[in-house]
mmCIF file of C-alpha atoms in Angstrom:
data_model
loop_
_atom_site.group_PDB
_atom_site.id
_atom_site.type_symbol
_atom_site.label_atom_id
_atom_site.label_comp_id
_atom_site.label_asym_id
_atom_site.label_seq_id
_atom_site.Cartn_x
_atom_site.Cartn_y
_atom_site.Cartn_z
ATOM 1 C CA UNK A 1 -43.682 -110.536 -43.592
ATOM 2 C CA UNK A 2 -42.066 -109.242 -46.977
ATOM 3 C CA UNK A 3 -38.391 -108.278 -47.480
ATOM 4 C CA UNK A 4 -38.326 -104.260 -47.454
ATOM 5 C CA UNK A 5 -37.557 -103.457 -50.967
ATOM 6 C CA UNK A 6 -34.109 -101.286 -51.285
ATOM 7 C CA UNK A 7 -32.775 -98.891 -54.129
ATOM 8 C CA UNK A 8 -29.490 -97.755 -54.951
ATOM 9 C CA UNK A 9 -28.270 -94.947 -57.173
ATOM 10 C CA UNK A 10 -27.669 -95.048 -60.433
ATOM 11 C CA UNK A 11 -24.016 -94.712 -61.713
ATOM 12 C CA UNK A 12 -23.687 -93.859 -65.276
ATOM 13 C CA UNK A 13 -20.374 -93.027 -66.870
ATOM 14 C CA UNK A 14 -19.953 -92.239 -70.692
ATOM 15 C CA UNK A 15 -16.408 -93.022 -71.806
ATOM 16 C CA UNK A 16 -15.406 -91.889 -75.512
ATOM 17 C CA UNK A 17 -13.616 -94.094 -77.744
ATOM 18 C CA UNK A 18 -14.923 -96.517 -80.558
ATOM 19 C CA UNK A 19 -17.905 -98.520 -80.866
ATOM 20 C CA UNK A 20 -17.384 -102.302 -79.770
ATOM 21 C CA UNK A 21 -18.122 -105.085 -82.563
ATOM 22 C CA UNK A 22 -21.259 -106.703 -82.189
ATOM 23 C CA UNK A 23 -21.276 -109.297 -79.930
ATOM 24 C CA UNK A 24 -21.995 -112.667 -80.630
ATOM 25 C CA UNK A 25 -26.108 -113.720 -80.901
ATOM 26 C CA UNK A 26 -28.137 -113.277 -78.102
ATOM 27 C CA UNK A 27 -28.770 -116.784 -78.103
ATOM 28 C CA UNK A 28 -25.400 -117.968 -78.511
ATOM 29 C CA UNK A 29 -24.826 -115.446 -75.128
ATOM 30 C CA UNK A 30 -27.464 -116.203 -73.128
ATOM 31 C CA UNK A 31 -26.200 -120.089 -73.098
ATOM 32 C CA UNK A 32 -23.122 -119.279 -72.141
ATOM 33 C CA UNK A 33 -24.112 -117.203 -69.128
ATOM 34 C CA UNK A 34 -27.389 -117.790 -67.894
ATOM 35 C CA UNK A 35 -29.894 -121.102 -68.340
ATOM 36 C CA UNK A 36 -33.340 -119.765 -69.464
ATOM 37 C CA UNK A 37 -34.762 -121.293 -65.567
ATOM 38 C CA UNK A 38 -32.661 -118.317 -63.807
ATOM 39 C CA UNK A 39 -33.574 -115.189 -62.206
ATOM 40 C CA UNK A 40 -30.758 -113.762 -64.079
ATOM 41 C CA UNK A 41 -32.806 -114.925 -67.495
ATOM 42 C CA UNK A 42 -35.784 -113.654 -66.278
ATOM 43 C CA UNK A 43 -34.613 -109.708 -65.657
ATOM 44 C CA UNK A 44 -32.888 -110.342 -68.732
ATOM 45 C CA UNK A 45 -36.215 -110.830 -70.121
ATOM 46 C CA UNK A 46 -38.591 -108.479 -68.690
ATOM 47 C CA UNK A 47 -35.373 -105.261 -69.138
ATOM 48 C CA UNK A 48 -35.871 -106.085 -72.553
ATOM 49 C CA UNK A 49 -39.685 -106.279 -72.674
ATOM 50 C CA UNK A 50 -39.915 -103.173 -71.543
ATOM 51 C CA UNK A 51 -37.267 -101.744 -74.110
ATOM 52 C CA UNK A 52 -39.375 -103.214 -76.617
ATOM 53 C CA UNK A 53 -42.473 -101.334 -75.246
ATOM 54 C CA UNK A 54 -40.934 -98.125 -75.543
ATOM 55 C CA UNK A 55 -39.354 -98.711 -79.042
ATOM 56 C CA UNK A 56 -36.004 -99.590 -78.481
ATOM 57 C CA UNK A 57 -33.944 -102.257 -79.554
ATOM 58 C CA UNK A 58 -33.222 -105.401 -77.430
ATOM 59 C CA UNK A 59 -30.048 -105.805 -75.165
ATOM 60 C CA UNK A 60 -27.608 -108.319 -75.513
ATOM 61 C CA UNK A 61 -26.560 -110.484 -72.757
ATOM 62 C CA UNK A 62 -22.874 -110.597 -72.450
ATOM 63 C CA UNK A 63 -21.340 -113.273 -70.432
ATOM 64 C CA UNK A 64 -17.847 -111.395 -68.930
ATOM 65 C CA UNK A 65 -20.507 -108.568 -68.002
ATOM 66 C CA UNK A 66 -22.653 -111.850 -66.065
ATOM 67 C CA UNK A 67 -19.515 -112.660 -64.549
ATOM 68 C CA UNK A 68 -18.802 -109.275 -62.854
ATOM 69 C CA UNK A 69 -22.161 -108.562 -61.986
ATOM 70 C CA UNK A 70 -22.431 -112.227 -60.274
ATOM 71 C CA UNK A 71 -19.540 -111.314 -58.594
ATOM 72 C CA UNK A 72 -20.172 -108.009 -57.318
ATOM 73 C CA UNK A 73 -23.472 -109.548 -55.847
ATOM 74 C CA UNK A 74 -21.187 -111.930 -54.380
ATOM 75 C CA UNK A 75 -19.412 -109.498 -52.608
ATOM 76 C CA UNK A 76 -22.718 -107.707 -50.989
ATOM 77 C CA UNK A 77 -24.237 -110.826 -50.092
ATOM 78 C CA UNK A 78 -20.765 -111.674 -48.415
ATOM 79 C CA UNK A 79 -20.535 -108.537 -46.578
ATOM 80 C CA UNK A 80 -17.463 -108.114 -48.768
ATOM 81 C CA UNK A 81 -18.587 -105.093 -49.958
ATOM 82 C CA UNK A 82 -21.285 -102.789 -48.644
ATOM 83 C CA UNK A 83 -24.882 -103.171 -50.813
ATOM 84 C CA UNK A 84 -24.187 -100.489 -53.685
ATOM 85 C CA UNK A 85 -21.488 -99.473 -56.584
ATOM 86 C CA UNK A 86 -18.835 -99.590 -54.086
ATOM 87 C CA UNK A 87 -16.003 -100.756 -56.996
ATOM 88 C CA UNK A 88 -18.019 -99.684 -59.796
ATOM 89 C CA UNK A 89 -15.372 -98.224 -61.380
ATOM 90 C CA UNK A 90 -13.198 -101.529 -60.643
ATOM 91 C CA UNK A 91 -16.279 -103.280 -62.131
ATOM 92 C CA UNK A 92 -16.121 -100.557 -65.397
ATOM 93 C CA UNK A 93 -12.387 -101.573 -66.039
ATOM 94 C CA UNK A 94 -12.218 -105.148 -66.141
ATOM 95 C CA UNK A 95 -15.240 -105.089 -68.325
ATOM 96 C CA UNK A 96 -13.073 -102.614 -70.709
ATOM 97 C CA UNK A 97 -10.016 -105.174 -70.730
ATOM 98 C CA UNK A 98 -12.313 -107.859 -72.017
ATOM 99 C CA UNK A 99 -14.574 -106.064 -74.104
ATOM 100 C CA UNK A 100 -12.230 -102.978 -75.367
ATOM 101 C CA UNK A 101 -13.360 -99.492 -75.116
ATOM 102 C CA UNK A 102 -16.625 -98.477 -73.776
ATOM 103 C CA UNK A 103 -18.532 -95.331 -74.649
ATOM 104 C CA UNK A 104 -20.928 -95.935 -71.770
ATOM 105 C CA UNK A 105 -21.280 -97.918 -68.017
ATOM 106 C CA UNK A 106 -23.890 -98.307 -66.271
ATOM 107 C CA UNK A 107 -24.855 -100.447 -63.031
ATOM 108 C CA UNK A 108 -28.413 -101.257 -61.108
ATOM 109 C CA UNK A 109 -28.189 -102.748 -58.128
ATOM 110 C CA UNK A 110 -31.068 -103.979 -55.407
ATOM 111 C CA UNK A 111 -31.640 -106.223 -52.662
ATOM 112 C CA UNK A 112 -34.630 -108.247 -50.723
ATOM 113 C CA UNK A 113 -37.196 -108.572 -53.775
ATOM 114 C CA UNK A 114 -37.658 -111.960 -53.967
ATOM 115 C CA UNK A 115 -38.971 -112.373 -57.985
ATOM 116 C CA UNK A 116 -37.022 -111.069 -61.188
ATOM 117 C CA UNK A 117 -40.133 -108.914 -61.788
ATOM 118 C CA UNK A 118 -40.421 -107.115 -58.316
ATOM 119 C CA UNK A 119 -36.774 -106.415 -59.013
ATOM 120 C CA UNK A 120 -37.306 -104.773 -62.468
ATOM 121 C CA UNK A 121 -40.751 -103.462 -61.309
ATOM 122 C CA UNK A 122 -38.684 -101.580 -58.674
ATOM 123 C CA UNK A 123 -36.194 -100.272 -60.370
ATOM 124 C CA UNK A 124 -38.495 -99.192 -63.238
ATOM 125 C CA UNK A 125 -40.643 -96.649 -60.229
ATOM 126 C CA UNK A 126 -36.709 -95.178 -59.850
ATOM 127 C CA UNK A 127 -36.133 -92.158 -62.637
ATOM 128 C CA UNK A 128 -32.137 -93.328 -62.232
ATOM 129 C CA UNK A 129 -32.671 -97.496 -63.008
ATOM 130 C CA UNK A 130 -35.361 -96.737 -65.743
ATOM 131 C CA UNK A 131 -33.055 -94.628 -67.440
ATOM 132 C CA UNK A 132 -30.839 -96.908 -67.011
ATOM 133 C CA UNK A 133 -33.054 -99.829 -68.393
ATOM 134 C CA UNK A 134 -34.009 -97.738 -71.066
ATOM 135 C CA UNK A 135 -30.673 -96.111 -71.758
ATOM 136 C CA UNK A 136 -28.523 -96.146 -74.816
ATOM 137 C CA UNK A 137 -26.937 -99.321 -74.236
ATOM 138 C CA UNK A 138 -26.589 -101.934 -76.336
ATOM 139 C CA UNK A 139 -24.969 -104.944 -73.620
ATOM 140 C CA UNK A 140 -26.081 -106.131 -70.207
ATOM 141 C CA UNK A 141 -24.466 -108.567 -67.799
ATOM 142 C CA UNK A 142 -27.226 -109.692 -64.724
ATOM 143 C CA UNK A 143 -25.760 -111.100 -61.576
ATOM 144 C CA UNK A 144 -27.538 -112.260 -58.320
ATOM 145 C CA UNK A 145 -26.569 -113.980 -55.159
ATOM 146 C CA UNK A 146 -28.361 -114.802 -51.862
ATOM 147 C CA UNK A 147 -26.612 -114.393 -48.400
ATOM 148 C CA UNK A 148 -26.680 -116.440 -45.737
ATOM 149 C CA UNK A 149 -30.283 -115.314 -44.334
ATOM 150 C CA UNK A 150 -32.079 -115.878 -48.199
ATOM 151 C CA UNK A 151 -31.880 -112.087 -49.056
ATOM 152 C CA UNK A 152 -31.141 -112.192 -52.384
ATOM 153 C CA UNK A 153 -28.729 -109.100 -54.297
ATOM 154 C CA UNK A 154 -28.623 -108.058 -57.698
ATOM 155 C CA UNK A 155 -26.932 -106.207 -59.876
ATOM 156 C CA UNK A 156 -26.934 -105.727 -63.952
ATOM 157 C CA UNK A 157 -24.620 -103.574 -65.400
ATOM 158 C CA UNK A 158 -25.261 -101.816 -68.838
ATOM 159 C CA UNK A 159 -22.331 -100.717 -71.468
ATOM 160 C CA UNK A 160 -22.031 -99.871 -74.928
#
């Protein structure tokens, strides 16, 4: 029997206030956050193939942004939290203290697909991810966890 595939809303915030420096390289990023074997990794990857499809530049993996959105699935795989952006705006702020000011947040969340491409496949059918996935961003942080019964949570959060 499959996992029922589930969708959440999209949350998408636009902040004003300057433009963050560049991160560091992708590559130098993606080390510190997620090993190329990952689930994480593989969103990572096939977010950014389909920016590159429809003409827009790459994402950058940011490692703080990993770290809240690994948390956050935490939390929902937990029970901590109900599945969605319960604390998005929690979420939004600590990624501001690290990272400065933001001019845009965004967060895509999901739960029971059991392969990084059902998960982007899914959220790519949803007007509110795609635009997401295909917003004007510029970073991405990609959590997931799995709760005690193997039903795996994500989330990837979006800023620029």
């Amino acid at each position: 029997m499959f996992p029922i595939t589930f969708l959440s809303f999209l949350l998408l915030w636009s902040f004003s206030g300057k433009e963050n420096p560049e991160p560091a390289s992708r590559t130098e990023i993606v080390k510190k956050s997620i090993s190329p074997d990952t689930l994480g990794a593989s969103i990572f990857n096939y977010v950014n193939k389909d920016r590159k499809a429809k003409g827009l530049p790459p994402l950058h993996l940011n490692a703080d942004e990993s770290a809240i959105a690994t948390r956050h699935s935490r939390d929902m795989a937990s029970g901590a939290v109900p599945f969605g952006h319960e604390g998005a705006a929690a979420r939004e702020k600590a990624i501001r203290s690290k990272l400065g000011s933001l001019l845009a947040f965004g967060e895509n969340v999901a739960y029971g697909q059991q392969s990084a491409k059902e998960v982007v496949g899914n959220w790519l059918l949803s007007q509110q991810h795609k635009e997401n996935i295909e917003g004007n961003f510029t970073q991405t942080g990609i959590g997931w966890a799995k709760d005690a019964n193997g039903v795996l949570y994500f989330t990837e959060i979006f800023t620029r």
